[in-house]
Amino acid sequence: MARVHNWQIGREMSYWYPESRPQKQFAAVFDINKCIGCQTCTLACKTTWTSGKGQEYMLWNNVESKPYGCYPLAWDLKLLEMLNGGKWNGKAYEGQTIFESAPAGERVSGWRPDDHDYAYPNVGEDDCTGQVDKGASLSLPHMHWFFYLARICNHCTYPACLASCPRGSIYKRPEDGIVLVDQGRCRGYQECVRGCPYKKVFYNPLTGTSEKCIACFPKIEQGLQPQCFVNCIGKIRLAGWISKPDRARAENPIDYLVHIKKVALPLFPQFGLEPNVYYIPPVHVPPPFLRQMFGPGVDEAIQTYKNAPNDPDLSGLLCLFGSTEMVVPRWRRQGETVFGTDDKGTELVKIPMKEPVYVRAGYDKLYQIARTNCP
Amino acid sequence: MRKTAVIVALSLIWLSGCRRGPARTNEVVAASVGKAPLNPGDSAWEQAPEYLARLLPQDLVDPRLMKPSTPEVLVRSLTNGTDIAFRLQWVDPVANDAPGAGTFVDGCAVQVPKKIEPSAPDPQMGQAGKPVEVAFWRADWQASVNGRGDTIRDLYPNASIDHYPFEAKSLEAGSAAAKEMAMRYAPAWAMGNRRVGPRETPVEDMVAEGPGTLAPAASTTSRGQGVRTKDGWRVVIVRKLPEGLAPKVRTQVAFAVWEGSAQEAGARKMRTGWIPLAVREAK
């Protein structure tokens, strides 16, 4: 094993291959607070990519309710058990990653779901943590809660699927960091399914190969955001490019949210993969649960997010989510307007931070029709 | 006393007659026949000596098989001077012939060096510059050859499918447009990589030059047939005779068995090292 640096756990760690970061790294920020669990993203992905034979059970994108929802069953609990929960010391992770805890004969610590683990996608969905008694009132954090966790492949910097494949059939594209299974080379050993802790590689029993989220790379290559991003009616997602922390640029939306404001956090950083989908944690959930899921930056992230109304840059940037199909590599705010631009500064999108409000008469005399105003 | 001696002598004669079939050899010897049989039950196999191949877990390259499964495989071989047939027989009470998520299939393989030379390649899939040829049989491929369909309902009879886009009413069934649409959702097939699906042979020919380098041969010329016995598999793989292999010339052969119920696939397998392979001169 090689020694590589993983900034998300604040230390070096062991990995099957030497550190080799792509020229650009595809990344995303999901604002959990805005997700309503409508599964439009899931269907957008499903109809685009996984409507074929053998793909019936595949959800490259899924949305699951936490704490009880999961697809496949208990994917997160099993990994946490394997790592004994993991131990943080401040921002440094002192426990073992899935690479470091690999038993003899294995490349990573993992487990492989069987078909029954995929057979009950509704287990735990929309279940909150307890009974909300009559007369109860809510305060933050809530005494009983659940939230929606939208998940795609994290296109990790240190993918466990890639490390697990004995044939080298999985590769990380140097131009954008997207992780792909070579469908011409895969022989369906399902080692990647076993290795990926997020269980985002799926075996197709009718082609005999394993398949996974491709970050809609044909769209990315045209400067467009993936299907699950642009179809999100809650506008919770923003795709872009992430830099290493020491090269973060404030004009890069992802860098700003992840590295500068530190309001978006990786999912289970203790697994050690340096995942590249970042989540703005839900403000209504008790922090201990969130710390286990998103690492030690949770309290700071929630504080920053709750302060967004007093932070015009942060609240302005949040307006860019879902505002355009195009990938926005740079942004800037001018007064009450937020601009998304390409790398050369050419405007791609312009968003008012406060949308103008028009109040129309309740009865339109010209057309002789009653109108309803929506707030 | 004389009566006891007679009983002992008769018992020994009876016991010696209990073990029928050919004598076991300490190398794989291909007996000469007019035609290399594909049928595992062909009477020609009675002419072939039997070799008991002890299997070892693949524990040299990660990922390894840490828990041994199939302990041994009985091997017989026949040749007609052009082709060489191997019959592998092993105990496996449960047939695993349906692929699925977290589900694996039974299989076996025969490996020989591509060239007969004094220094054999590494028995673990060969080595750079010293390739090996592998003929690989899989139980799910056999099931397909035997007529099993390739829909999700053939694997999960109670599966419910709403709709496949390539089966839309607007597309004529079986048309080029429908096939093109179906291929969009089967990228491995679009790449010519049919790991499962309709097959005409349960065997695939491959070449390798070390672990992780296994690749399909330019074409598959080997044939095979696997049948269930009362307690396991009996599989025949017929391939071309290794070039230069003749009486008084020896090469090597290695075998591997994958036990589906033990989740064995790829590197996780039971295997032998090199075993001498000889051809018996025709009588």
Short mmCIF file of N, CA, C and O in Angstrom, two decimals, chain B residues 59-135:
data_model
loop_
_atom_site.label_atom_id
_atom_site.label_comp_id
_atom_site.label_asym_id
_atom_site.label_seq_id
_atom_site.Cartn_x
_atom_site.Cartn_y
_atom_site.Cartn_z
N ASP B 59 -4.16 -17.95 -2.47
CA ASP B 59 -3.82 -17.10 -1.33
C ASP B 59 -2.51 -16.36 -1.57
O ASP B 59 -1.80 -16.02 -0.64
N LEU B 60 -2.19 -16.12 -2.84
CA LEU B 60 -0.94 -15.43 -3.17
C LEU B 60 -1.16 -13.98 -3.57
O LEU B 60 -0.30 -13.14 -3.37
N VAL B 61 -2.30 -13.69 -4.15
CA VAL B 61 -2.57 -12.35 -4.68
C VAL B 61 -3.87 -11.84 -4.08
O VAL B 61 -4.87 -12.55 -4.07
N ASP B 62 -3.86 -10.59 -3.58
CA ASP B 62 -5.10 -9.99 -3.06
C ASP B 62 -6.03 -9.62 -4.21
O ASP B 62 -5.56 -9.10 -5.21
N PRO B 63 -7.32 -9.82 -4.06
CA PRO B 63 -8.01 -10.46 -2.94
C PRO B 63 -7.82 -11.98 -2.97
O PRO B 63 -7.85 -12.59 -4.03
N ARG B 64 -7.62 -12.55 -1.80
CA ARG B 64 -7.33 -13.97 -1.68
C ARG B 64 -8.55 -14.75 -1.21
O ARG B 64 -9.48 -14.18 -0.68
N LEU B 65 -8.47 -16.05 -1.40
CA LEU B 65 -9.48 -16.93 -0.81
C LEU B 65 -8.90 -17.44 0.49
O LEU B 65 -7.94 -18.21 0.50
N MET B 66 -9.43 -16.96 1.60
CA MET B 66 -8.85 -17.29 2.90
C MET B 66 -9.40 -18.58 3.49
O MET B 66 -8.81 -19.16 4.39
N LYS B 67 -10.56 -19.01 2.98
CA LYS B 67 -11.17 -20.21 3.54
C LYS B 67 -11.29 -21.25 2.42
O LYS B 67 -12.04 -21.04 1.46
N PRO B 68 -10.59 -22.37 2.54
CA PRO B 68 -10.65 -23.37 1.47
C PRO B 68 -12.06 -23.90 1.27
O PRO B 68 -12.83 -24.00 2.23
N SER B 69 -12.39 -24.24 0.04
CA SER B 69 -13.71 -24.82 -0.23
C SER B 69 -13.53 -26.18 -0.91
O SER B 69 -13.21 -27.15 -0.23
N THR B 70 -13.66 -26.23 -2.21
CA THR B 70 -13.57 -27.51 -2.92
C THR B 70 -12.18 -28.13 -2.73
O THR B 70 -11.19 -27.53 -3.12
N PRO B 71 -12.08 -29.33 -2.15
CA PRO B 71 -10.75 -29.86 -1.83
C PRO B 71 -10.02 -30.50 -3.01
O PRO B 71 -8.80 -30.51 -3.05
N GLU B 72 -10.79 -31.07 -3.93
CA GLU B 72 -10.10 -31.81 -4.99
C GLU B 72 -10.99 -31.93 -6.21
O GLU B 72 -12.21 -31.76 -6.14
N VAL B 73 -10.34 -32.23 -7.32
CA VAL B 73 -11.08 -32.44 -8.57
C VAL B 73 -10.46 -33.64 -9.27
O VAL B 73 -9.24 -33.80 -9.30
N LEU B 74 -11.33 -34.52 -9.77
CA LEU B 74 -10.87 -35.70 -10.51
C LEU B 74 -10.78 -35.33 -11.99
O LEU B 74 -11.73 -34.79 -12.56
N VAL B 75 -9.62 -35.63 -12.58
CA VAL B 75 -9.37 -35.20 -13.95
C VAL B 75 -9.10 -36.41 -14.83
O VAL B 75 -8.32 -37.29 -14.47
N ARG B 76 -9.72 -36.42 -15.97
CA ARG B 76 -9.37 -37.39 -17.01
C ARG B 76 -9.15 -36.62 -18.31
O ARG B 76 -9.69 -35.52 -18.48
N SER B 77 -8.38 -37.21 -19.20
CA SER B 77 -8.07 -36.49 -20.43
C SER B 77 -8.01 -37.45 -21.59
O SER B 77 -7.55 -38.59 -21.46
N LEU B 78 -8.47 -36.98 -22.73
CA LEU B 78 -8.43 -37.76 -23.98
C LEU B 78 -7.99 -36.84 -25.11
O LEU B 78 -8.27 -35.64 -25.08
N THR B 79 -7.32 -37.41 -26.09
CA THR B 79 -6.92 -36.60 -27.24
C THR B 79 -7.06 -37.41 -28.53
O THR B 79 -6.87 -38.62 -28.53
N ASN B 80 -7.37 -36.70 -29.59
CA ASN B 80 -7.41 -37.33 -30.92
C ASN B 80 -6.25 -36.85 -31.77
O ASN B 80 -6.24 -37.04 -32.98
N GLY B 81 -5.28 -36.20 -31.13
CA GLY B 81 -4.13 -35.71 -31.86
C GLY B 81 -4.30 -34.30 -32.36
O GLY B 81 -3.33 -33.62 -32.71
N THR B 82 -5.51 -33.80 -32.37
CA THR B 82 -5.78 -32.42 -32.78
C THR B 82 -6.34 -31.63 -31.61
O THR B 82 -5.89 -30.52 -31.31
N ASP B 83 -7.32 -32.22 -30.96
CA ASP B 83 -7.94 -31.61 -29.79
C ASP B 83 -7.56 -32.40 -28.55
O ASP B 83 -7.19 -33.58 -28.65
N ILE B 84 -7.68 -31.76 -27.42
CA ILE B 84 -7.50 -32.48 -26.16
C ILE B 84 -8.70 -32.15 -25.28
O ILE B 84 -9.12 -30.97 -25.19
N ALA B 85 -9.27 -33.19 -24.70
CA ALA B 85 -10.45 -33.01 -23.85
C ALA B 85 -10.09 -33.31 -22.40
O ALA B 85 -9.33 -34.25 -22.12
N PHE B 86 -10.59 -32.48 -21.52
CA PHE B 86 -10.41 -32.71 -20.09
C PHE B 86 -11.79 -32.88 -19.48
O PHE B 86 -12.71 -32.11 -19.78
N ARG B 87 -11.90 -33.87 -18.60
CA ARG B 87 -13.15 -34.00 -17.85
C ARG B 87 -12.83 -33.76 -16.38
O ARG B 87 -12.04 -34.48 -15.77
N LEU B 88 -13.45 -32.74 -15.84
CA LEU B 88 -13.25 -32.38 -14.44
C LEU B 88 -14.50 -32.79 -13.67
O LEU B 88 -15.62 -32.49 -14.10
N GLN B 89 -14.28 -33.45 -12.56
CA GLN B 89 -15.41 -33.89 -11.75
C GLN B 89 -15.13 -33.55 -10.29
O GLN B 89 -14.05 -33.86 -9.78
N TRP B 90 -16.07 -32.86 -9.66
CA TRP B 90 -15.87 -32.52 -8.27
C TRP B 90 -17.19 -32.54 -7.51
O TRP B 90 -18.26 -32.50 -8.12
N VAL B 91 -17.07 -32.65 -6.21
CA VAL B 91 -18.26 -32.73 -5.35
C VAL B 91 -18.75 -31.32 -5.05
O VAL B 91 -17.98 -30.46 -4.62
N ASP B 92 -20.03 -31.08 -5.31
CA ASP B 92 -20.65 -29.78 -5.02
C ASP B 92 -22.15 -30.05 -4.92
O ASP B 92 -22.85 -30.08 -5.94
N PRO B 93 -22.64 -30.26 -3.71
CA PRO B 93 -24.03 -30.71 -3.57
C PRO B 93 -25.06 -29.73 -4.14
O PRO B 93 -26.13 -30.15 -4.54
N VAL B 94 -24.76 -28.45 -4.15
CA VAL B 94 -25.75 -27.47 -4.61
C VAL B 94 -25.23 -26.79 -5.87
O VAL B 94 -24.12 -26.25 -5.88
N ALA B 95 -26.05 -26.82 -6.92
CA ALA B 95 -25.66 -26.13 -8.16
C ALA B 95 -25.93 -24.64 -8.02
O ALA B 95 -27.04 -24.23 -7.66
N ASN B 96 -24.92 -23.83 -8.28
CA ASN B 96 -25.09 -22.37 -8.29
C ASN B 96 -24.92 -21.93 -9.74
O ASN B 96 -23.80 -21.82 -10.23
N ASP B 97 -26.04 -21.71 -10.40
CA ASP B 97 -25.94 -21.38 -11.83
C ASP B 97 -26.72 -20.13 -12.20
O ASP B 97 -26.99 -19.88 -13.37
N ALA B 98 -27.11 -19.34 -11.18
CA ALA B 98 -27.86 -18.11 -11.48
C ALA B 98 -27.08 -16.90 -10.96
O ALA B 98 -26.82 -16.79 -9.76
N PRO B 99 -26.69 -15.99 -11.84
CA PRO B 99 -25.98 -14.80 -11.38
C PRO B 99 -26.93 -13.82 -10.71
O PRO B 99 -28.13 -13.82 -10.98
N GLY B 100 -26.40 -13.01 -9.82
CA GLY B 100 -27.24 -12.02 -9.15
C GLY B 100 -26.38 -11.16 -8.24
O GLY B 100 -25.17 -11.38 -8.09
N ALA B 101 -27.02 -10.15 -7.65
CA ALA B 101 -26.31 -9.28 -6.72
C ALA B 101 -25.89 -10.11 -5.51
O ALA B 101 -26.72 -10.70 -4.83
N GLY B 102 -24.59 -10.19 -5.28
CA GLY B 102 -24.09 -10.97 -4.16
C GLY B 102 -24.22 -12.47 -4.36
O GLY B 102 -24.03 -13.24 -3.43
N THR B 103 -24.52 -12.87 -5.58
CA THR B 103 -24.70 -14.29 -5.89
C THR B 103 -23.66 -14.68 -6.95
O THR B 103 -23.47 -13.95 -7.91
N PHE B 104 -23.05 -15.81 -6.73
CA PHE B 104 -21.98 -16.22 -7.64
C PHE B 104 -22.25 -17.62 -8.17
O PHE B 104 -23.04 -18.36 -7.60
N VAL B 105 -21.58 -17.94 -9.26
CA VAL B 105 -21.86 -19.19 -9.97
C VAL B 105 -20.67 -20.13 -9.87
O VAL B 105 -19.53 -19.72 -9.70
N ASP B 106 -20.97 -21.43 -10.02
CA ASP B 106 -19.92 -22.44 -10.05
C ASP B 106 -19.17 -22.34 -11.38
O ASP B 106 -19.73 -21.92 -12.39
N GLY B 107 -17.92 -22.76 -11.35
CA GLY B 107 -17.13 -22.73 -12.58
C GLY B 107 -15.87 -23.54 -12.44
O GLY B 107 -15.52 -24.01 -11.35
N CYS B 108 -15.21 -23.73 -13.56
CA CYS B 108 -13.91 -24.40 -13.54
C CYS B 108 -13.11 -23.93 -14.75
O CYS B 108 -13.67 -23.35 -15.68
N ALA B 109 -11.82 -24.17 -14.70
CA ALA B 109 -10.97 -23.72 -15.80
C ALA B 109 -9.79 -24.65 -15.95
O ALA B 109 -9.34 -25.29 -14.99
N VAL B 110 -9.31 -24.70 -17.18
CA VAL B 110 -8.10 -25.46 -17.53
C VAL B 110 -7.09 -24.47 -18.08
O VAL B 110 -7.41 -23.68 -18.97
N GLN B 111 -5.88 -24.50 -17.53
CA GLN B 111 -4.85 -23.56 -17.96
C GLN B 111 -3.63 -24.32 -18.48
O GLN B 111 -3.19 -25.29 -17.85
N VAL B 112 -3.10 -23.88 -19.60
CA VAL B 112 -1.85 -24.47 -20.13
C VAL B 112 -0.94 -23.33 -20.58
O VAL B 112 -1.43 -22.24 -20.92
N PRO B 113 0.39 -23.56 -20.58
CA PRO B 113 1.28 -22.53 -21.13
C PRO B 113 1.02 -22.36 -22.63
O PRO B 113 0.68 -23.33 -23.32
N LYS B 114 1.16 -21.12 -23.11
CA LYS B 114 0.94 -20.90 -24.54
C LYS B 114 2.01 -21.62 -25.36
O LYS B 114 1.73 -22.13 -26.44
N LYS B 115 3.23 -21.66 -24.82
CA LYS B 115 4.32 -22.34 -25.53
C LYS B 115 4.89 -23.43 -24.63
O LYS B 115 4.99 -23.25 -23.42
N ILE B 116 5.28 -24.52 -25.26
CA ILE B 116 5.98 -25.56 -24.51
C ILE B 116 7.45 -25.20 -24.50
O ILE B 116 8.09 -25.11 -25.56
N GLU B 117 7.98 -24.91 -23.34
CA GLU B 117 9.39 -24.55 -23.23
C GLU B 117 9.92 -25.05 -21.89
O GLU B 117 9.14 -25.35 -20.98
N PRO B 118 11.25 -25.16 -21.77
CA PRO B 118 11.81 -25.77 -20.56
C PRO B 118 11.38 -25.06 -19.28
O PRO B 118 11.12 -25.69 -18.26
N SER B 119 11.30 -23.75 -19.33
CA SER B 119 10.92 -22.99 -18.14
C SER B 119 9.46 -22.59 -18.24
O SER B 119 9.07 -21.81 -19.10
N ALA B 120 8.64 -23.15 -17.35
CA ALA B 120 7.20 -22.90 -17.43
C ALA B 120 6.87 -21.51 -16.89
O ALA B 120 7.60 -20.97 -16.05
N PRO B 121 5.79 -20.91 -17.38
CA PRO B 121 5.36 -19.63 -16.81
C PRO B 121 4.93 -19.80 -15.35
O PRO B 121 4.72 -20.92 -14.89
N ASP B 122 4.78 -18.68 -14.69
CA ASP B 122 4.24 -18.71 -13.33
C ASP B 122 2.86 -19.38 -13.39
O ASP B 122 2.03 -19.02 -14.22
N PRO B 123 2.63 -20.37 -12.51
CA PRO B 123 1.32 -21.05 -12.56
C PRO B 123 0.15 -20.15 -12.19
O PRO B 123 -0.99 -20.46 -12.50
N GLN B 124 0.45 -19.03 -11.53
CA GLN B 124 -0.62 -18.08 -11.17
C GLN B 124 -0.91 -17.16 -12.35
O GLN B 124 -0.44 -16.03 -12.39
N MET B 125 -1.59 -17.63 -13.36
CA MET B 125 -2.03 -16.84 -14.50
C MET B 125 -0.88 -16.42 -15.42
O MET B 125 -0.99 -15.45 -16.16
N GLY B 126 0.25 -17.12 -15.36
CA GLY B 126 1.35 -16.78 -16.25
C GLY B 126 2.12 -15.56 -15.78
O GLY B 126 1.97 -15.10 -14.65
N GLN B 127 2.95 -15.06 -16.68
CA GLN B 127 3.75 -13.89 -16.33
C GLN B 127 4.07 -13.13 -17.61
O GLN B 127 3.88 -13.66 -18.71
N ALA B 128 4.56 -11.91 -17.45
CA ALA B 128 4.84 -11.06 -18.61
C ALA B 128 5.82 -11.79 -19.54
O ALA B 128 6.87 -12.26 -19.09
N GLY B 129 5.47 -11.88 -20.82
CA GLY B 129 6.32 -12.56 -21.80
C GLY B 129 6.14 -14.06 -21.82
O GLY B 129 6.68 -14.73 -22.71
N LYS B 130 5.43 -14.60 -20.86
CA LYS B 130 5.17 -16.04 -20.82
C LYS B 130 3.68 -16.26 -20.59
O LYS B 130 3.24 -16.57 -19.49
N PRO B 131 2.91 -16.06 -21.63
CA PRO B 131 1.45 -16.14 -21.46
C PRO B 131 0.94 -17.56 -21.23
O PRO B 131 1.62 -18.54 -21.57
N VAL B 132 -0.23 -17.61 -20.66
CA VAL B 132 -0.94 -18.89 -20.51
C VAL B 132 -2.29 -18.79 -21.21
O VAL B 132 -2.81 -17.68 -21.42
N GLU B 133 -2.81 -19.93 -21.59
CA GLU B 133 -4.14 -20.00 -22.21
C GLU B 133 -5.10 -20.65 -21.22
O GLU B 133 -4.75 -21.66 -20.60
N VAL B 134 -6.26 -20.06 -21.10
CA VAL B 134 -7.24 -20.55 -20.12
C VAL B 134 -8.56 -20.82 -20.84
O VAL B 134 -9.05 -19.97 -21.59
N ALA B 135 -9.09 -21.99 -20.63
CA ALA B 135 -10.45 -22.30 -21.10
C ALA B 135 -11.34 -22.39 -19.86
O ALA B 135 -11.07 -23.16 -18.94
#
